[in-house]
C-alpha atoms as one frame of an Amber mdcrd trajectory, in Angstrom:
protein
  38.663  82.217 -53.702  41.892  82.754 -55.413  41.516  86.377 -55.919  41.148
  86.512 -51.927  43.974  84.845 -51.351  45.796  86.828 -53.934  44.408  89.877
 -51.798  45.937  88.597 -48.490  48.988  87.955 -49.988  49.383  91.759 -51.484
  47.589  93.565 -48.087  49.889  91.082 -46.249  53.266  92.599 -48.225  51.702
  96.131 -47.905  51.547  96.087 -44.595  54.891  94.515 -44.311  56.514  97.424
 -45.709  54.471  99.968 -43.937  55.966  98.071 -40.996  59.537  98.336 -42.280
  59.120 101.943 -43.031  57.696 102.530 -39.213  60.755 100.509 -37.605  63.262
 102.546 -39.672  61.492 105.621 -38.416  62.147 104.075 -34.559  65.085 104.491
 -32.373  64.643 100.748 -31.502  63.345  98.722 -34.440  64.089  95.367 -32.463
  60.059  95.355 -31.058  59.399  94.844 -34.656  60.821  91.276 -34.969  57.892
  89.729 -34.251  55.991  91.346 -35.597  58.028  90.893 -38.677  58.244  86.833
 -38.065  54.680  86.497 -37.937  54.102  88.554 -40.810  56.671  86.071 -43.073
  54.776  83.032 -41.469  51.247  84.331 -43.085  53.183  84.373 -46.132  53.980
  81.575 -46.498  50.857  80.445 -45.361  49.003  81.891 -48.299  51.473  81.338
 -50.452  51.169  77.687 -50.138  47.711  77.961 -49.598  47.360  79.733 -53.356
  49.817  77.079 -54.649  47.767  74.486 -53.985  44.860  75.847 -55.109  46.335
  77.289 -58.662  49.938  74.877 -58.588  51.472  78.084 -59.283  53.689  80.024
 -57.503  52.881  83.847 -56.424  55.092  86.856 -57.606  55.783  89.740 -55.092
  53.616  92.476 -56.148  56.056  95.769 -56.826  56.245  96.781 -53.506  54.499
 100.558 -53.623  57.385 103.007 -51.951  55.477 105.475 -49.586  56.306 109.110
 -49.882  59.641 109.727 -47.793  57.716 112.396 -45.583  55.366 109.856 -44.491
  55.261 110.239 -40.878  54.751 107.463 -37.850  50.958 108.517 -37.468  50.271
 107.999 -41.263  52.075 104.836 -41.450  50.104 103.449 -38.132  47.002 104.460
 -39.562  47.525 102.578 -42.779  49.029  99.270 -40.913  45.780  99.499 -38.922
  43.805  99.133 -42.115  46.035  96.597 -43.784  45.317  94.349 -40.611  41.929
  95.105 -40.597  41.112  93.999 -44.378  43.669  91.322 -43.583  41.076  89.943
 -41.175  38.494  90.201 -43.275  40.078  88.444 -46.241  41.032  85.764 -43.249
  37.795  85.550 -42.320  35.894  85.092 -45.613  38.670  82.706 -46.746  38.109
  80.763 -43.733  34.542  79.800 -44.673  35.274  78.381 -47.508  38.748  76.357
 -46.293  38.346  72.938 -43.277  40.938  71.300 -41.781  44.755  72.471 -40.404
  44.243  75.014 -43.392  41.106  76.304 -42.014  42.344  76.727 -38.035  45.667
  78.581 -39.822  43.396  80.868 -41.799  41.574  81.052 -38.140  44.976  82.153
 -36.164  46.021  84.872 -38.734  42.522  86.280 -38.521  42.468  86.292 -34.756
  46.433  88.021 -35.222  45.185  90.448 -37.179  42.638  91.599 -35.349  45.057
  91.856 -32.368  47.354  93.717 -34.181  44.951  96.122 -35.967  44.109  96.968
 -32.169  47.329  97.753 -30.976  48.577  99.416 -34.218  45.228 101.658 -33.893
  46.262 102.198 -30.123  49.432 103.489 -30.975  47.761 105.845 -33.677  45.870
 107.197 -30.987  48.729 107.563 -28.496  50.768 109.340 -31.421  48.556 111.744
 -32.552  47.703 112.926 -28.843  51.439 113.092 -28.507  51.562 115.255 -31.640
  48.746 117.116 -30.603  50.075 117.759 -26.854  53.666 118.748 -28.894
């Protein structure tokens, strides 16, 4: 179980920065705060989550720069997929977890999936708008 939680935690700073990269590409990067608050909160969810389980702490993986080219539809597809494994991961972890821990693991995995919906929404918008352009 602590290689899944190890996996949130990564997928969780991947799509973080996929996010980052997305709001710097936007004229208003404000609609990303909460986004960006919830993501920190799962954090430090499974980061105490993985500290109890190992009583170590976590190290940010290198965070993995995306080409400088990437464009808004590339980086909504791939925040799609980071919050649909994140889901997963939520989901398996969540079997194996009871208690507050458990209905936490519950509410990220319910987030994600909303998220991985809208994210995949705006894909969809975004490449009809490229396509229509």
């Amino acid at each position: 179980m602590v290689a899944v939680i190890k996996q949130l935690l990564e997928t969780t700073a991947a799509a973080e920065e996929k996010a980052r990269q997305l709001a710097a590409l936007e004229e208003d990067g404000q609609t990303w705060e909460t986004y960006f608050a919830e993501v920190q909160r799962q954090r430090q969810l499974w980061q105490y989550v993985h500290h109890l389980m190992t009583g170590a702490g976590w190290g940010e993986r290198k965070k993995q720069q995306e080409a400088a080219s990437t464009g808004r539809f590339e980086l909504l597809q791939a925040l799609t997929a980071d919050e649909w494994k994140k889901a997963k991961l939520c989901r398996q972890v969540s079997q194996r977890l009871s208690g507050a821990v458990r209905q936490a693991a519950d509410g990220v995995l319910q987030q994600a999936l909303r998220y991985s919906k809208e994210f995949f929404a705006m894909a969809q918008d975004e490449l009809v708008r490229q396509t229509v352009d």
